[in-house]
Coordinates of C-alpha atoms and ligand atoms in Angstrom, one line a residue:
M123 CA 195.8 101.0 8.3
Q124 CA 197.6 101.7 11.6
E125 CA 198.3 98.4 13.5
L126 CA 196.6 98.2 16.8
K127 CA 198.9 97.0 19.7
A128 CA 196.8 95.5 22.5
I129 CA 200.0 94.2 24.1
E130 CA 203.2 96.1 24.4
F131 CA 206.3 95.5 26.6
K132 CA 208.6 98.4 27.1
N133 CA 210.9 99.7 29.8
N134 CA 210.3 96.6 31.8
K135 CA 206.5 97.1 32.0
L136 CA 203.6 95.5 30.2
Y137 CA 201.1 97.8 28.7
L138 CA 197.7 96.5 27.7
I139 CA 194.8 98.3 26.1
D140 CA 192.2 98.1 28.8
Q141 CA 189.4 96.1 27.1
R142 CA 187.0 96.6 30.0
K143 CA 186.7 100.2 29.1
L144 CA 186.5 100.2 25.3
P145 CA 185.0 101.7 23.2
L146 CA 184.1 104.6 25.5
I147 CA 187.5 105.0 27.0
Y148 CA 190.8 104.1 25.3
K149 CA 193.3 103.7 28.1
K150 CA 196.4 101.6 28.7
F151 CA 196.7 99.4 31.8
K152 CA 200.2 99.2 33.1
C153 CA 201.4 95.9 34.6
N154 CA 204.4 96.5 36.9
N155 CA 204.7 92.9 38.1
Y156 CA 203.3 89.4 37.4
M157 CA 200.5 89.8 39.9
D158 CA 199.2 92.7 37.8
V159 CA 199.3 90.5 34.7
E160 CA 197.4 87.7 36.6
F161 CA 194.8 90.4 37.6
A162 CA 194.6 91.7 34.0
I163 CA 193.9 88.2 32.6
R164 CA 191.4 87.2 35.3
E165 CA 189.5 90.5 35.1
M166 CA 189.6 90.6 31.3
V167 CA 191.6 93.8 30.9
V168 CA 193.2 91.6 28.2
R169 CA 191.1 88.7 26.8
G170 CA 191.0 86.5 23.8
A171 CA 192.9 83.2 23.7
P172 CA 196.1 84.2 21.9
A173 CA 196.3 87.6 23.7
I174 CA 196.0 85.9 27.1
G175 CA 198.9 83.6 26.1
A176 CA 201.2 86.4 25.0
A177 CA 200.3 88.6 28.1
A178 CA 201.0 85.6 30.4
A179 CA 204.4 85.1 28.8
Y180 CA 205.3 88.7 29.7
G181 CA 203.9 88.0 33.2
V182 CA 206.6 85.3 33.4
V183 CA 209.2 87.9 32.3
L184 CA 208.1 90.4 35.0
A185 CA 208.3 87.6 37.6
A186 CA 211.9 86.8 36.4
K187 CA 212.8 90.5 36.7
E188 CA 211.4 90.6 40.2
F189 CA 213.4 87.5 41.3
V190 CA 216.6 88.2 39.4
N191 CA 218.6 88.9 42.6
K192 CA 217.8 85.5 44.2
D193 CA 220.1 82.5 44.0
K194 CA 219.3 80.1 41.3
N195 CA 217.3 77.6 43.4
S196 CA 215.1 80.2 45.0
F197 CA 214.7 81.9 41.6
I198 CA 213.4 78.7 40.1
E199 CA 211.1 78.0 43.1
N200 CA 209.7 81.5 42.9
M201 CA 209.3 81.3 39.1
N202 CA 207.4 78.0 39.5
Q203 CA 205.0 79.6 41.9
A204 CA 204.5 82.7 39.6
C205 CA 203.9 80.4 36.6
S206 CA 201.3 78.3 38.4
L207 CA 199.4 81.5 39.5
L208 CA 199.4 82.8 36.0
N209 CA 198.4 79.4 34.6
K210 CA 195.2 79.5 36.7
A211 CA 194.1 83.0 35.8
R212 CA 191.5 81.7 33.4
P213 CA 190.8 78.0 32.7
T214 CA 189.4 77.5 29.2
A215 CA 191.8 79.1 26.6
V216 CA 194.6 76.6 26.2
N217 CA 196.9 79.3 24.8
L218 CA 197.5 80.4 28.4
M219 CA 198.8 77.1 29.5
W220 CA 200.7 76.7 26.2
A221 CA 202.6 80.0 26.7
I222 CA 203.4 79.2 30.3
K223 CA 204.7 75.8 29.4
R224 CA 206.9 77.3 26.7
M225 CA 208.3 79.8 29.1
K226 CA 208.9 77.2 31.8
E227 CA 210.8 75.1 29.2
I228 CA 213.2 78.1 28.8
I229 CA 214.1 77.8 32.4
T230 CA 214.4 74.0 32.4
S231 CA 216.5 73.9 29.3
N232 CA 218.9 76.6 30.4
Q233 CA 219.9 75.4 33.9
D234 CA 223.5 76.0 33.1
L235 CA 223.0 79.7 32.7
N236 CA 223.0 82.2 35.6
V237 CA 219.7 83.9 36.6
E238 CA 220.4 87.1 34.7
E239 CA 221.1 85.2 31.5
M240 CA 217.9 83.2 32.0
C241 CA 215.9 86.5 32.3
I242 CA 217.3 87.6 28.9
K243 CA 216.3 84.3 27.4
L244 CA 212.8 84.6 28.9
E245 CA 212.2 88.1 27.5
K246 CA 213.3 86.9 24.1
E247 CA 210.9 84.0 24.2
A248 CA 208.0 86.3 25.2
D249 CA 208.9 88.6 22.3
R250 CA 208.9 85.6 20.0
I251 CA 205.5 84.4 21.2
L252 CA 204.1 87.9 20.5
M253 CA 205.7 88.3 17.1
D254 CA 204.9 84.7 16.0
D255 CA 201.3 85.3 16.8
I256 CA 201.0 88.2 14.4
E257 CA 202.7 86.2 11.6
T258 CA 200.5 83.3 12.4
N259 CA 197.4 85.4 12.1
K260 CA 198.4 86.8 8.8
A261 CA 199.1 83.3 7.4
M262 CA 195.7 82.2 8.8
A263 CA 194.0 85.2 7.2
K264 CA 195.4 84.2 3.7
H265 CA 194.1 80.6 4.1
G266 CA 190.8 81.8 5.5
N267 CA 190.2 84.3 2.7
K268 CA 189.7 81.3 0.3
V269 CA 186.4 80.5 2.0
V270 CA 185.1 84.0 1.7
P271 CA 183.2 84.7 -1.5
N272 CA 184.2 87.7 -3.6
E273 CA 180.9 89.2 -2.7
G274 CA 179.1 88.1 0.4
T275 CA 178.0 88.4 4.0
I276 CA 179.9 87.1 7.0
L277 CA 178.6 86.5 10.4
T278 CA 181.0 86.5 13.4
H279 CA 180.7 86.1 17.1
C280 CA 182.6 87.6 20.1
N281 CA 185.9 89.6 19.4
T282 CA 188.6 87.8 17.5
G283 CA 190.5 90.8 16.2
A284 CA 193.7 92.6 17.0
L285 CA 192.5 93.1 20.5
A286 CA 192.1 89.3 21.1
T287 CA 195.6 88.5 19.7
A288 CA 199.0 90.0 19.3
G289 CA 197.6 91.7 16.2
Y290 CA 195.4 91.3 13.1
G291 CA 193.2 88.7 14.6
T292 CA 191.8 85.2 13.8
A293 CA 188.3 85.2 12.4
L294 CA 188.4 89.0 12.3
G295 CA 191.8 88.7 10.6
V296 CA 190.2 86.7 7.8
I297 CA 187.5 89.4 7.6
R298 CA 190.3 92.1 7.4
E299 CA 192.1 90.2 4.7
A300 CA 188.9 89.8 2.6
H301 CA 188.3 93.5 3.0
Y302 CA 191.8 94.6 2.1
T303 CA 192.0 92.2 -0.9
G304 CA 189.1 94.1 -2.3
K305 CA 186.3 91.7 -1.7
N306 CA 182.9 93.2 -1.5
I307 CA 182.0 91.9 2.0
F308 CA 179.5 92.8 4.6
V309 CA 179.8 91.7 8.2
Y310 CA 177.1 91.0 10.8
A311 CA 178.7 91.1 14.3
D312 CA 176.9 89.4 17.2
E313 CA 176.7 91.6 20.2
T314 CA 177.8 88.6 22.4
R315 CA 176.1 88.8 25.7
P316 CA 176.9 89.0 28.5
R317 CA 180.2 90.9 28.2
L318 CA 179.4 92.4 24.8
Q319 CA 182.8 91.7 23.2
G320 CA 181.0 92.0 19.8
G321 CA 179.2 95.2 20.6
R322 CA 182.1 96.9 22.3
L323 CA 185.2 95.5 20.7
T324 CA 184.4 93.9 17.3
A325 CA 182.2 96.9 16.4
W326 CA 185.1 99.2 17.5
E327 CA 187.6 97.4 15.3
L328 CA 185.2 97.2 12.3
R329 CA 184.5 100.9 12.6
Q330 CA 188.2 101.8 12.8
E331 CA 188.8 100.1 9.5
N332 CA 185.6 101.1 7.8
I333 CA 184.6 97.5 7.1
P334 CA 180.9 97.6 6.0
S335 CA 179.0 96.0 8.9
K336 CA 176.1 96.0 11.3
L337 CA 175.8 95.0 14.9
I338 CA 173.1 92.5 15.8
A339 CA 171.6 91.2 19.1
D340 CA 172.7 87.5 19.3
S341 CA 169.2 86.3 18.9
V342 CA 168.9 87.9 15.4
A343 CA 171.5 85.5 13.9
A344 CA 169.0 82.6 13.4
T345 CA 166.6 84.8 11.4
L346 CA 169.5 86.1 9.2
I347 CA 170.7 82.5 8.6
R348 CA 167.2 81.2 7.7
D349 CA 166.6 84.1 5.4
K350 CA 169.8 83.3 3.4
K351 CA 171.4 86.6 4.4
I352 CA 174.6 84.9 5.6
D353 CA 177.2 83.2 3.3
V354 CA 179.7 82.0 5.8
I355 CA 180.2 82.1 9.6
L356 CA 183.7 82.7 11.0
V357 CA 184.4 82.3 14.7
G358 CA 187.5 81.9 16.9
A359 CA 188.4 79.3 19.4
D360 CA 189.7 79.0 23.0
R361 CA 190.5 75.3 22.9
I362 CA 190.2 72.6 20.2
A363 CA 190.2 68.9 21.1
L364 CA 191.8 66.3 18.9
N365 CA 188.4 65.3 17.4
G366 CA 187.7 69.0 16.4
D367 CA 185.3 69.8 19.2
T368 CA 185.8 73.5 19.9
A369 CA 185.3 75.6 22.9
N370 CA 184.6 79.2 22.1
K371 CA 182.6 82.1 23.5
I372 CA 179.2 81.2 24.8
G373 CA 176.6 81.3 22.0
T374 CA 178.9 79.8 19.4
F375 CA 177.3 76.3 19.8
M376 CA 173.8 77.7 19.3
L377 CA 175.0 79.5 16.1
S378 CA 176.6 76.3 14.8
V379 CA 173.3 74.4 15.3
V380 CA 171.4 76.9 13.2
A381 CA 174.1 77.0 10.6
K382 CA 173.9 73.2 10.3
V383 CA 170.1 73.2 9.9
Y384 CA 170.3 75.7 7.1
G385 CA 173.5 74.4 5.5
I386 CA 175.7 77.5 6.0
P387 CA 179.5 76.9 6.2
F388 CA 180.7 77.3 9.7
Y389 CA 184.5 77.8 10.1
I390 CA 186.6 78.0 13.2
V391 CA 189.7 80.2 12.7
A392 CA 192.4 79.6 15.2
P393 CA 196.2 79.1 15.4
T394 CA 197.5 75.7 16.1
T395 CA 198.5 76.9 19.6
T396 CA 194.8 76.7 20.4
I397 CA 194.7 73.0 19.7
D398 CA 195.0 70.9 22.9
F399 CA 196.7 67.7 21.7
D400 CA 196.3 66.2 25.1
I401 CA 192.5 65.9 25.0
E402 CA 190.4 63.7 22.9
T403 CA 187.0 65.5 22.9
G404 CA 185.3 68.7 24.1
E405 CA 184.1 66.9 27.2
D406 CA 187.6 67.3 28.6
I407 CA 187.5 71.1 28.3
E408 CA 187.0 73.1 31.5
I409 CA 184.3 75.7 30.9
E410 CA 184.9 78.9 32.9
E411 CA 181.9 80.1 34.9
R412 CA 182.1 83.9 35.5
S413 CA 180.5 86.3 38.0
S414 CA 176.7 86.6 38.0
K415 CA 177.3 90.4 37.8
E416 CA 178.1 90.1 34.1
V417 CA 174.5 89.1 33.6
T418 CA 172.7 91.1 36.3
H419 CA 174.4 94.4 35.5
I420 CA 175.2 96.5 32.5
G421 CA 178.2 98.5 33.7
E422 CA 177.4 99.3 37.3
T423 CA 173.7 99.4 36.7
R424 CA 171.6 96.4 37.9
I425 CA 169.1 95.3 35.4
V426 CA 167.5 92.2 37.1
P427 CA 165.8 91.7 40.5
E428 CA 168.1 91.6 43.5
D429 CA 167.3 88.0 44.4
M430 CA 167.6 86.4 40.9
N431 CA 170.1 83.6 40.6
V432 CA 172.3 83.4 37.5
Y433 CA 174.1 80.7 35.5
N434 CA 176.9 82.3 33.5
P435 CA 179.2 79.9 31.6
A436 CA 181.7 82.0 29.6
F437 CA 182.2 79.4 26.8
D438 CA 180.4 76.5 25.2
V439 CA 181.6 73.5 23.1
T440 CA 180.7 73.2 19.4
P441 CA 180.7 69.6 18.4
N442 CA 182.9 68.7 15.5
E443 CA 180.0 67.6 13.3
N444 CA 178.7 71.2 13.2
I445 CA 182.1 72.5 12.0
T446 CA 182.9 72.8 8.3
G447 CA 186.6 73.3 8.7
I448 CA 189.3 74.7 11.0
I449 CA 191.3 77.5 9.5
T450 CA 194.9 77.5 10.9
E451 CA 198.2 79.1 9.9
K452 CA 199.1 75.8 8.4
G453 CA 196.1 75.5 6.2
I454 CA 192.4 74.6 6.5
I455 CA 191.9 71.4 8.5
Q456 CA 189.2 69.3 6.9
K457 CA 187.4 66.2 8.1
P458 CA 188.2 63.7 9.5
F459 CA 189.5 66.2 12.0
K460 CA 191.3 63.8 14.3
E461 CA 193.4 62.3 11.6
N462 CA 194.2 65.7 10.1
I463 CA 194.8 67.4 13.4
L464 CA 197.3 64.8 14.4
K465 CA 199.3 65.5 11.3
L466 CA 200.0 69.0 12.7
K467 CA 201.6 67.7 15.9
K468 CA 205.2 68.6 15.7
Ligands
MRU65 O1 186.1 85.6 27.3 P1 186.9 86.1 26.2 O2 186.6 87.4 25.7 O3 188.4 85.9 26.5 O4 186.6 85.0 25.0 C1 187.2 85.2 23.7 C2 186.7 84.2 22.7 O5 185.9 83.4 23.0 C3 187.3 84.3 21.4 O6 186.4 84.0 20.4 C4 188.5 83.4 21.3 O7 189.4 83.6 22.4 C5 189.3 83.5 20.1 S1 190.1 85.1 20.0 C6 191.1 85.2 18.7

């Protein structure tokens, strides 16, 4: 298996696989500066919570390289502005804010260094964020594999694979692990309207690795669950509150309701960097609303009447009571979630 690199920093440029174009076109998007990174996150050239965080960290590195010739005070002032722009590129995935905070801490804790030395530290930190995420995903995959039967069918939503992370993936990482450890698994991948991350990206990753699978329209899931065709549901997360409420791609909540009715295990797979220790419940999670064009058009082709209004939230919140467990790199968090999540706080 050749490892897919959705995010690569070389020769002082950030290269991202352009996820707007997959699977029809495989092309790298080059970010020359932090504004390009902000654009790439906002326009979903790069997407998926951990991937957004890692890309943003390199956005901070590019900003540092741009301002390296300034005196220390104006360097810090410019860096703060760049960080707050990157921080706002998308509102729901907490990994973005987590990564920016971590990068800002490098600046605040190294005030004694000169600007050039700070730049070197920042680049090292971004590299660490990227590398740690791959390690985290592999650890998570091992824990997650325990909930996958030796022979069985998994349902997943959105894209949580190598494209959505620094590599390997979260929910799709568990699926990869199950497949590579010889389990006889079959995967149903939700198409994931409106941006079709399942149809375009998960299907692409599944095909690349020959994992037995079928793509379904989102509305097929309930029938498969009722007909006992699904053994376990694995999804990712964009932000997890202290009580376990989880924001993830729109449609996840609906899936969790059906899973609960029919008693199918429903697991969140996410690194601890996706936990927001500052919020008590999912009510505190800002849900991004995206352009109506994502619903009115497929590609550049309009598919609904010109004057139709659209409501297009990109995420929803699955209440903790619908979640069987939260698979992290530190193990599987069981209920009561709040008590067990707090134990993970460093
Ligand atoms: O809008 P997206 O494509 O960035 O949303 C992605 C998701 O909702 C994923 O499920 C989540 O970020 C976990 S990715 C490992």
